[in-house]
Amino acid sequence: MLLIRGRGGDTTLTGTVYERGERAPSFQGAPDEDAPYVWVCDEFYEVESGGSTTTIDGEEIQVAFESPMPRGFDTKDQAIEAAEEHLRTQFARVGVPESTVEIEVEKADPVD
């Protein structure tokens, strides 16, 4: 299992790549369980009202979360590339320039 973490705007968003042989979460909308690599991460966007309050670059904003959209990939490189793009996109949705988002990949032990 890989934790892919994006940092930007003084906040962090982390998603998970489940690797070959690991059991990815199973819920409605999950990709074919035979996919060797599965990326799962929240999606969010800024809203005028409602949602949850978070602080981005020192400013409080309201964000709403969408259901995670798991995606299956054939290779680890494809999964990591998609994860990095996803994280940069989420930050851009709340006004953090994609070029300022720092990405790190951490190997983690799967939890059953």
mmCIF file of N, CA and C in Angstrom:
data_model
loop_
_atom_site.group_PDB
_atom_site.id
_atom_site.type_symbol
_atom_site.label_atom_id
_atom_site.label_comp_id
_atom_site.label_asym_id
_atom_site.label_seq_id
_atom_site.Cartn_x
_atom_site.Cartn_y
_atom_site.Cartn_z
ATOM 1 N N MET A 1 0.852 -1.169 0.000
ATOM 2 C CA MET A 1 0.000 0.000 0.000
ATOM 3 C C MET A 1 0.892 1.224 0.000
ATOM 4 N N LEU A 2 0.529 2.165 -0.863
ATOM 5 C CA LEU A 2 1.260 3.422 -0.934
ATOM 6 C C LEU A 2 0.348 4.559 -0.510
ATOM 7 N N LEU A 3 0.847 5.423 0.359
ATOM 8 C CA LEU A 3 0.136 6.641 0.708
ATOM 9 C C LEU A 3 0.713 7.742 -0.155
ATOM 10 N N ILE A 4 -0.147 8.410 -0.918
ATOM 11 C CA ILE A 4 0.279 9.500 -1.781
ATOM 12 C C ILE A 4 -0.277 10.771 -1.155
ATOM 13 N N ARG A 5 0.626 11.648 -0.738
ATOM 14 C CA ARG A 5 0.229 12.822 0.039
ATOM 15 C C ARG A 5 0.564 14.088 -0.733
ATOM 16 N N GLY A 6 -0.408 14.977 -0.824
ATOM 17 C CA GLY A 6 -0.194 16.288 -1.415
ATOM 18 C C GLY A 6 -0.256 17.346 -0.326
ATOM 19 N N ARG A 7 0.692 18.273 -0.372
ATOM 20 C CA ARG A 7 0.720 19.385 0.591
ATOM 21 C C ARG A 7 0.686 20.696 -0.190
ATOM 22 N N GLY A 8 -0.228 21.561 0.224
ATOM 23 C CA GLY A 8 -0.334 22.867 -0.410
ATOM 24 C C GLY A 8 -1.289 23.744 0.366
ATOM 25 N N GLY A 9 -1.074 25.033 0.333
ATOM 26 C CA GLY A 9 -1.974 25.945 1.029
ATOM 27 C C GLY A 9 -2.054 25.690 2.518
ATOM 28 N N ASP A 10 -0.953 25.215 3.110
ATOM 29 C CA ASP A 10 -0.888 24.900 4.539
ATOM 30 C C ASP A 10 -1.841 23.781 4.960
ATOM 31 N N THR A 11 -2.177 22.881 4.029
ATOM 32 C CA THR A 11 -3.014 21.727 4.369
ATOM 33 C C THR A 11 -2.515 20.512 3.601
ATOM 34 N N THR A 12 -3.071 19.356 3.927
ATOM 35 C CA THR A 12 -2.623 18.091 3.339
ATOM 36 C C THR A 12 -3.821 17.251 2.928
ATOM 37 N N LEU A 13 -3.670 16.532 1.821
ATOM 38 C CA LEU A 13 -4.662 15.556 1.371
ATOM 39 C C LEU A 13 -3.907 14.280 1.031
ATOM 40 N N THR A 14 -4.380 13.157 1.577
ATOM 41 C CA THR A 14 -3.709 11.873 1.367
ATOM 42 C C THR A 14 -4.684 10.857 0.801
ATOM 43 N N GLY A 15 -4.232 10.132 -0.209
ATOM 44 C CA GLY A 15 -4.989 9.026 -0.779
ATOM 45 C C GLY A 15 -4.142 7.769 -0.728
ATOM 46 N N THR A 16 -4.722 6.649 -1.181
ATOM 47 C CA THR A 16 -4.060 5.355 -1.082
ATOM 48 C C THR A 16 -4.036 4.645 -2.423
ATOM 49 N N VAL A 17 -2.870 4.082 -2.763
ATOM 50 C CA VAL A 17 -2.756 3.156 -3.887
ATOM 51 C C VAL A 17 -2.620 1.766 -3.282
ATOM 52 N N TYR A 18 -3.587 0.904 -3.575
ATOM 53 C CA TYR A 18 -3.519 -0.492 -3.158
ATOM 54 C C TYR A 18 -2.776 -1.242 -4.248
ATOM 55 N N GLU A 19 -1.755 -1.980 -3.839
ATOM 56 C CA GLU A 19 -0.888 -2.650 -4.798
ATOM 57 C C GLU A 19 -1.345 -4.080 -5.061
ATOM 58 N N ARG A 20 -0.731 -4.657 -6.088
ATOM 59 C CA ARG A 20 -1.018 -6.038 -6.483
ATOM 60 C C ARG A 20 -1.013 -6.946 -5.245
ATOM 61 N N GLY A 21 -2.075 -7.727 -5.100
ATOM 62 C CA GLY A 21 -2.173 -8.678 -3.992
ATOM 63 C C GLY A 21 -2.817 -8.117 -2.739
ATOM 64 N N GLU A 22 -2.996 -6.804 -2.654
ATOM 65 C CA GLU A 22 -3.663 -6.203 -1.503
ATOM 66 C C GLU A 22 -5.146 -6.057 -1.813
ATOM 67 N N ARG A 23 -5.954 -6.122 -0.806
ATOM 68 C CA ARG A 23 -7.394 -6.012 -1.007
ATOM 69 C C ARG A 23 -7.823 -4.553 -0.918
ATOM 70 N N ALA A 24 -8.225 -4.018 -2.063
ATOM 71 C CA ALA A 24 -8.728 -2.645 -2.099
ATOM 72 C C ALA A 24 -10.125 -2.612 -1.499
ATOM 73 N N PRO A 25 -10.577 -1.459 -1.024
ATOM 74 C CA PRO A 25 -11.921 -1.363 -0.459
ATOM 75 C C PRO A 25 -12.971 -1.762 -1.496
ATOM 76 N N SER A 26 -14.003 -2.406 -1.028
ATOM 77 C CA SER A 26 -15.086 -2.775 -1.950
ATOM 78 C C SER A 26 -16.334 -2.019 -1.540
ATOM 79 N N PHE A 27 -16.796 -1.179 -2.434
ATOM 80 C CA PHE A 27 -18.032 -0.431 -2.234
ATOM 81 C C PHE A 27 -18.549 -0.052 -3.603
ATOM 82 N N GLN A 28 -19.780 0.423 -3.646
ATOM 83 C CA GLN A 28 -20.381 0.769 -4.923
ATOM 84 C C GLN A 28 -19.495 1.741 -5.676
ATOM 85 N N GLY A 29 -19.215 1.424 -6.933
ATOM 86 C CA GLY A 29 -18.382 2.273 -7.757
ATOM 87 C C GLY A 29 -16.922 1.874 -7.761
ATOM 88 N N ALA A 30 -16.530 0.907 -6.918
ATOM 89 C CA ALA A 30 -15.132 0.474 -6.898
ATOM 90 C C ALA A 30 -14.789 -0.198 -8.219
ATOM 91 N N PRO A 31 -13.539 -0.059 -8.655
ATOM 92 C CA PRO A 31 -13.144 -0.669 -9.925
ATOM 93 C C PRO A 31 -13.113 -2.184 -9.818
ATOM 94 N N ASP A 32 -12.978 -2.815 -10.943
ATOM 95 C CA ASP A 32 -12.850 -4.269 -10.996
ATOM 96 C C ASP A 32 -11.796 -4.705 -9.991
ATOM 97 N N GLU A 33 -12.141 -5.621 -9.099
ATOM 98 C CA GLU A 33 -11.204 -6.037 -8.052
ATOM 99 C C GLU A 33 -9.984 -6.744 -8.623
ATOM 100 N N ASP A 34 -9.995 -7.063 -9.900
ATOM 101 C CA ASP A 34 -8.838 -7.692 -10.517
ATOM 102 C C ASP A 34 -7.790 -6.680 -10.958
ATOM 103 N N ALA A 35 -8.067 -5.390 -10.850
ATOM 104 C CA ALA A 35 -7.080 -4.377 -11.232
ATOM 105 C C ALA A 35 -5.881 -4.514 -10.300
ATOM 106 N N PRO A 36 -4.658 -4.570 -10.849
ATOM 107 C CA PRO A 36 -3.481 -4.752 -10.004
ATOM 108 C C PRO A 36 -3.190 -3.578 -9.063
ATOM 109 N N TYR A 37 -3.570 -2.360 -9.467
ATOM 110 C CA TYR A 37 -3.326 -1.172 -8.643
ATOM 111 C C TYR A 37 -4.604 -0.336 -8.607
ATOM 112 N N VAL A 38 -5.002 0.072 -7.401
ATOM 113 C CA VAL A 38 -6.242 0.835 -7.236
ATOM 114 C C VAL A 38 -5.942 2.097 -6.427
ATOM 115 N N TRP A 39 -6.324 3.256 -6.977
ATOM 116 C CA TRP A 39 -6.160 4.558 -6.319
ATOM 117 C C TRP A 39 -7.497 4.967 -5.721
ATOM 118 N N VAL A 40 -7.491 5.377 -4.437
ATOM 119 C CA VAL A 40 -8.698 5.848 -3.755
ATOM 120 C C VAL A 40 -8.345 7.120 -2.984
ATOM 121 N N CYS A 41 -9.148 8.174 -3.206
ATOM 122 C CA CYS A 41 -8.916 9.432 -2.496
ATOM 123 C C CYS A 41 -10.190 10.272 -2.546
ATOM 124 N N ASP A 42 -10.368 11.096 -1.521
ATOM 125 C CA ASP A 42 -11.501 12.019 -1.502
ATOM 126 C C ASP A 42 -11.403 13.024 -2.637
ATOM 127 N N GLU A 43 -12.560 13.581 -2.972
ATOM 128 C CA GLU A 43 -12.640 14.705 -3.892
ATOM 129 C C GLU A 43 -13.408 15.795 -3.171
ATOM 130 N N PHE A 44 -12.995 17.040 -3.354
ATOM 131 C CA PHE A 44 -13.685 18.139 -2.686
ATOM 132 C C PHE A 44 -13.645 19.384 -3.546
ATOM 133 N N TYR A 45 -14.470 20.346 -3.174
ATOM 134 C CA TYR A 45 -14.539 21.610 -3.897
ATOM 135 C C TYR A 45 -15.083 22.674 -2.960
ATOM 136 N N GLU A 46 -14.808 23.928 -3.269
ATOM 137 C CA GLU A 46 -15.262 25.032 -2.432
ATOM 138 C C GLU A 46 -16.737 25.315 -2.685
ATOM 139 N N VAL A 47 -17.481 25.617 -1.597
ATOM 140 C CA VAL A 47 -18.900 25.967 -1.694
ATOM 141 C C VAL A 47 -19.135 27.281 -0.951
ATOM 142 N N GLU A 48 -20.218 27.943 -1.320
ATOM 143 C CA GLU A 48 -20.578 29.212 -0.675
ATOM 144 C C GLU A 48 -21.029 29.011 0.770
ATOM 145 N N SER A 49 -21.830 27.960 1.003
ATOM 146 C CA SER A 49 -22.332 27.704 2.350
ATOM 147 C C SER A 49 -22.467 26.200 2.548
ATOM 148 N N GLY A 50 -22.608 25.814 3.807
ATOM 149 C CA GLY A 50 -22.688 24.387 4.117
ATOM 150 C C GLY A 50 -21.306 23.768 4.053
ATOM 151 N N GLY A 51 -21.251 22.472 3.891
ATOM 152 C CA GLY A 51 -19.962 21.785 3.816
ATOM 153 C C GLY A 51 -19.218 21.820 5.134
ATOM 154 N N SER A 52 -17.908 21.684 5.053
ATOM 155 C CA SER A 52 -17.029 21.701 6.220
ATOM 156 C C SER A 52 -16.078 22.880 6.118
ATOM 157 N N THR A 53 -15.749 23.446 7.259
ATOM 158 C CA THR A 53 -14.813 24.560 7.279
ATOM 159 C C THR A 53 -13.390 24.018 7.318
ATOM 160 N N THR A 54 -12.545 24.568 6.459
ATOM 161 C CA THR A 54 -11.123 24.230 6.465
ATOM 162 C C THR A 54 -10.334 25.503 6.216
ATOM 163 N N THR A 55 -9.071 25.480 6.552
ATOM 164 C CA THR A 55 -8.223 26.646 6.354
ATOM 165 C C THR A 55 -7.227 26.357 5.241
ATOM 166 N N ILE A 56 -7.240 27.204 4.216
ATOM 167 C CA ILE A 56 -6.319 27.100 3.086
ATOM 168 C C ILE A 56 -5.575 28.426 2.994
ATOM 169 N N ASP A 57 -4.257 28.363 3.045
ATOM 170 C CA ASP A 57 -3.431 29.584 2.996
ATOM 171 C C ASP A 57 -3.885 30.626 4.009
ATOM 172 N N GLY A 58 -4.246 30.179 5.213
ATOM 173 C CA GLY A 58 -4.631 31.087 6.286
ATOM 174 C C GLY A 58 -6.041 31.629 6.199
ATOM 175 N N GLU A 59 -6.807 31.214 5.190
ATOM 176 C CA GLU A 59 -8.175 31.696 5.016
ATOM 177 C C GLU A 59 -9.160 30.543 5.227
ATOM 178 N N GLU A 60 -10.181 30.780 6.044
ATOM 179 C CA GLU A 60 -11.215 29.759 6.242
ATOM 180 C C GLU A 60 -12.149 29.733 5.037
ATOM 181 N N ILE A 61 -12.370 28.539 4.503
ATOM 182 C CA ILE A 61 -13.305 28.360 3.396
ATOM 183 C C ILE A 61 -14.198 27.165 3.699
ATOM 184 N N GLN A 62 -15.302 27.072 2.991
ATOM 185 C CA GLN A 62 -16.225 25.945 3.113
ATOM 186 C C GLN A 62 -15.952 24.984 1.957
ATOM 187 N N VAL A 63 -15.824 23.704 2.272
ATOM 188 C CA VAL A 63 -15.623 22.695 1.238
ATOM 189 C C VAL A 63 -16.664 21.599 1.393
ATOM 190 N N ALA A 64 -17.063 21.059 0.262
ATOM 191 C CA ALA A 64 -17.962 19.900 0.241
ATOM 192 C C ALA A 64 -17.165 18.729 -0.331
ATOM 193 N N PHE A 65 -17.429 17.551 0.210
ATOM 194 C CA PHE A 65 -16.732 16.346 -0.225
ATOM 195 C C PHE A 65 -17.640 15.493 -1.083
ATOM 196 N N GLU A 66 -17.049 14.880 -2.098
ATOM 197 C CA GLU A 66 -17.749 13.919 -2.941
ATOM 198 C C GLU A 66 -17.305 12.521 -2.529
ATOM 199 N N SER A 67 -18.065 11.526 -2.899
ATOM 200 C CA SER A 67 -17.669 10.151 -2.623
ATOM 201 C C SER A 67 -16.351 9.847 -3.322
ATOM 202 N N PRO A 68 -15.470 9.087 -2.662
ATOM 203 C CA PRO A 68 -14.216 8.724 -3.323
ATOM 204 C C PRO A 68 -14.493 8.009 -4.644
ATOM 205 N N MET A 69 -13.645 8.284 -5.614
ATOM 206 C CA MET A 69 -13.783 7.675 -6.935
ATOM 207 C C MET A 69 -12.599 6.741 -7.172
ATOM 208 N N PRO A 70 -12.695 5.496 -6.731
ATOM 209 C CA PRO A 70 -11.575 4.574 -6.936
ATOM 210 C C PRO A 70 -11.347 4.316 -8.417
ATOM 211 N N ARG A 71 -10.090 4.177 -8.780
ATOM 212 C CA ARG A 71 -9.727 3.925 -10.172
ATOM 213 C C ARG A 71 -8.691 2.818 -10.213
ATOM 214 N N GLY A 72 -8.853 1.898 -11.158
ATOM 215 C CA GLY A 72 -7.925 0.786 -11.314
ATOM 216 C C GLY A 72 -6.902 1.052 -12.405
ATOM 217 N N PHE A 73 -5.683 0.529 -12.222
ATOM 218 C CA PHE A 73 -4.590 0.720 -13.175
ATOM 219 C C PHE A 73 -3.821 -0.581 -13.361
ATOM 220 N N ASP A 74 -3.178 -0.688 -14.514
ATOM 221 C CA ASP A 74 -2.384 -1.873 -14.816
ATOM 222 C C ASP A 74 -0.983 -1.826 -14.218
ATOM 223 N N THR A 75 -0.433 -0.612 -14.052
ATOM 224 C CA THR A 75 0.930 -0.499 -13.532
ATOM 225 C C THR A 75 0.988 0.459 -12.351
ATOM 226 N N LYS A 76 2.014 0.280 -11.538
ATOM 227 C CA LYS A 76 2.234 1.156 -10.392
ATOM 228 C C LYS A 76 2.503 2.590 -10.866
ATOM 229 N N ASP A 77 3.301 2.753 -11.925
ATOM 230 C CA ASP A 77 3.606 4.090 -12.433
ATOM 231 C C ASP A 77 2.344 4.823 -12.877
ATOM 232 N N GLN A 78 1.429 4.115 -13.549
ATOM 233 C CA GLN A 78 0.166 4.734 -13.972
ATOM 234 C C GLN A 78 -0.639 5.190 -12.762
ATOM 235 N N ALA A 79 -0.693 4.344 -11.721
ATOM 236 C CA ALA A 79 -1.457 4.674 -10.515
ATOM 237 C C ALA A 79 -0.866 5.887 -9.810
ATOM 238 N N ILE A 80 0.449 5.941 -9.685
ATOM 239 C CA ILE A 80 1.094 7.071 -9.014
ATOM 240 C C ILE A 80 0.916 8.347 -9.817
ATOM 241 N N GLU A 81 1.063 8.278 -11.126
ATOM 242 C CA GLU A 81 0.874 9.459 -11.971
ATOM 243 C C GLU A 81 -0.556 9.991 -11.833
ATOM 244 N N ALA A 82 -1.548 9.098 -11.856
ATOM 245 C CA ALA A 82 -2.943 9.516 -11.702
ATOM 246 C C ALA A 82 -3.185 10.100 -10.313
ATOM 247 N N ALA A 83 -2.563 9.525 -9.289
ATOM 248 C CA ALA A 83 -2.705 10.030 -7.924
ATOM 249 C C ALA A 83 -2.163 11.449 -7.813
ATOM 250 N N GLU A 84 -0.989 11.674 -8.381
ATOM 251 C CA GLU A 84 -0.392 13.007 -8.322
ATOM 252 C C GLU A 84 -1.272 14.029 -9.049
ATOM 253 N N GLU A 85 -1.781 13.658 -10.210
ATOM 254 C CA GLU A 85 -2.672 14.554 -10.955
ATOM 255 C C GLU A 85 -3.945 14.837 -10.157
ATOM 256 N N HIS A 86 -4.511 13.805 -9.557
ATOM 257 C CA HIS A 86 -5.728 13.954 -8.753
ATOM 258 C C HIS A 86 -5.496 14.943 -7.603
ATOM 259 N N LEU A 87 -4.403 14.772 -6.878
ATOM 260 C CA LEU A 87 -4.128 15.648 -5.745
ATOM 261 C C LEU A 87 -3.951 17.097 -6.192
ATOM 262 N N ARG A 88 -3.206 17.307 -7.252
ATOM 263 C CA ARG A 88 -3.016 18.674 -7.748
ATOM 264 C C ARG A 88 -4.355 19.293 -8.170
ATOM 265 N N THR A 89 -5.210 18.486 -8.785
ATOM 266 C CA THR A 89 -6.536 18.966 -9.207
ATOM 267 C C THR A 89 -7.385 19.355 -8.006
ATOM 268 N N GLN A 90 -7.360 18.554 -6.941
ATOM 269 C CA GLN A 90 -8.164 18.872 -5.756
ATOM 270 C C GLN A 90 -7.722 20.197 -5.145
ATOM 271 N N PHE A 91 -6.425 20.407 -5.064
ATOM 272 C CA PHE A 91 -5.940 21.673 -4.520
ATOM 273 C C PHE A 91 -6.320 22.844 -5.426
ATOM 274 N N ALA A 92 -6.234 22.657 -6.735
ATOM 275 C CA ALA A 92 -6.609 23.725 -7.675
ATOM 276 C C ALA A 92 -8.080 24.097 -7.497
ATOM 277 N N ARG A 93 -8.921 23.121 -7.148
ATOM 278 C CA ARG A 93 -10.348 23.384 -6.964
ATOM 279 C C ARG A 93 -10.628 24.333 -5.803
ATOM 280 N N VAL A 94 -9.653 24.474 -4.878
ATOM 281 C CA VAL A 94 -9.834 25.392 -3.747
ATOM 282 C C VAL A 94 -8.842 26.541 -3.814
ATOM 283 N N GLY A 95 -8.298 26.788 -5.008
ATOM 284 C CA GLY A 95 -7.488 27.971 -5.229
ATOM 285 C C GLY A 95 -5.997 27.844 -4.984
ATOM 286 N N VAL A 96 -5.493 26.642 -4.756
ATOM 287 C CA VAL A 96 -4.052 26.456 -4.561
ATOM 288 C C VAL A 96 -3.425 26.119 -5.914
ATOM 289 N N PRO A 97 -2.477 26.917 -6.386
ATOM 290 C CA PRO A 97 -1.858 26.637 -7.689
ATOM 291 C C PRO A 97 -1.230 25.239 -7.721
ATOM 292 N N GLU A 98 -1.521 24.506 -8.783
ATOM 293 C CA GLU A 98 -1.005 23.145 -8.923
ATOM 294 C C GLU A 98 0.512 23.096 -8.807
ATOM 295 N N SER A 99 1.183 24.119 -9.308
ATOM 296 C CA SER A 99 2.648 24.133 -9.299
ATOM 297 C C SER A 99 3.239 24.234 -7.896
ATOM 298 N N THR A 100 2.435 24.640 -6.913
ATOM 299 C CA THR A 100 2.937 24.781 -5.543
ATOM 300 C C THR A 100 2.659 23.554 -4.679
ATOM 301 N N VAL A 101 1.937 22.576 -5.217
ATOM 302 C CA VAL A 101 1.595 21.377 -4.449
ATOM 303 C C VAL A 101 2.787 20.422 -4.429
ATOM 304 N N GLU A 102 3.206 20.046 -3.231
ATOM 305 C CA GLU A 102 4.294 19.085 -3.061
ATOM 306 C C GLU A 102 3.693 17.702 -2.867
ATOM 307 N N ILE A 103 4.239 16.717 -3.564
ATOM 308 C CA ILE A 103 3.732 15.353 -3.506
ATOM 309 C C ILE A 103 4.791 14.445 -2.896
ATOM 310 N N GLU A 104 4.366 13.568 -1.991
ATOM 311 C CA GLU A 104 5.276 12.548 -1.469
ATOM 312 C C GLU A 104 4.588 11.194 -1.508
ATOM 313 N N VAL A 105 5.390 10.171 -1.696
ATOM 314 C CA VAL A 105 4.902 8.793 -1.758
ATOM 315 C C VAL A 105 5.530 8.039 -0.594
ATOM 316 N N GLU A 106 4.692 7.379 0.200
ATOM 317 C CA GLU A 106 5.160 6.648 1.368
ATOM 318 C C GLU A 106 4.637 5.218 1.331
ATOM 319 N N LYS A 107 5.509 4.258 1.491
ATOM 320 C CA LYS A 107 5.103 2.850 1.574
ATOM 321 C C LYS A 107 4.524 2.623 2.960
ATOM 322 N N ALA A 108 3.349 2.016 3.031
ATOM 323 C CA ALA A 108 2.691 1.748 4.308
ATOM 324 C C ALA A 108 2.287 0.292 4.353
ATOM 325 N N ASP A 109 2.211 -0.242 5.544
ATOM 326 C CA ASP A 109 1.760 -1.622 5.716
ATOM 327 C C ASP A 109 0.243 -1.675 5.611
ATOM 328 N N PRO A 110 -0.295 -2.609 4.821
ATOM 329 C CA PRO A 110 -1.752 -2.716 4.738
ATOM 330 C C PRO A 110 -2.346 -3.158 6.061
ATOM 331 N N VAL A 111 -3.532 -2.646 6.348
ATOM 332 C CA VAL A 111 -4.249 -3.008 7.576
ATOM 333 C C VAL A 111 -5.464 -3.820 7.163
ATOM 334 N N ASP A 112 -5.601 -4.995 7.722
ATOM 335 C CA ASP A 112 -6.773 -5.842 7.409
ATOM 336 C C ASP A 112 -7.916 -5.527 8.307
#
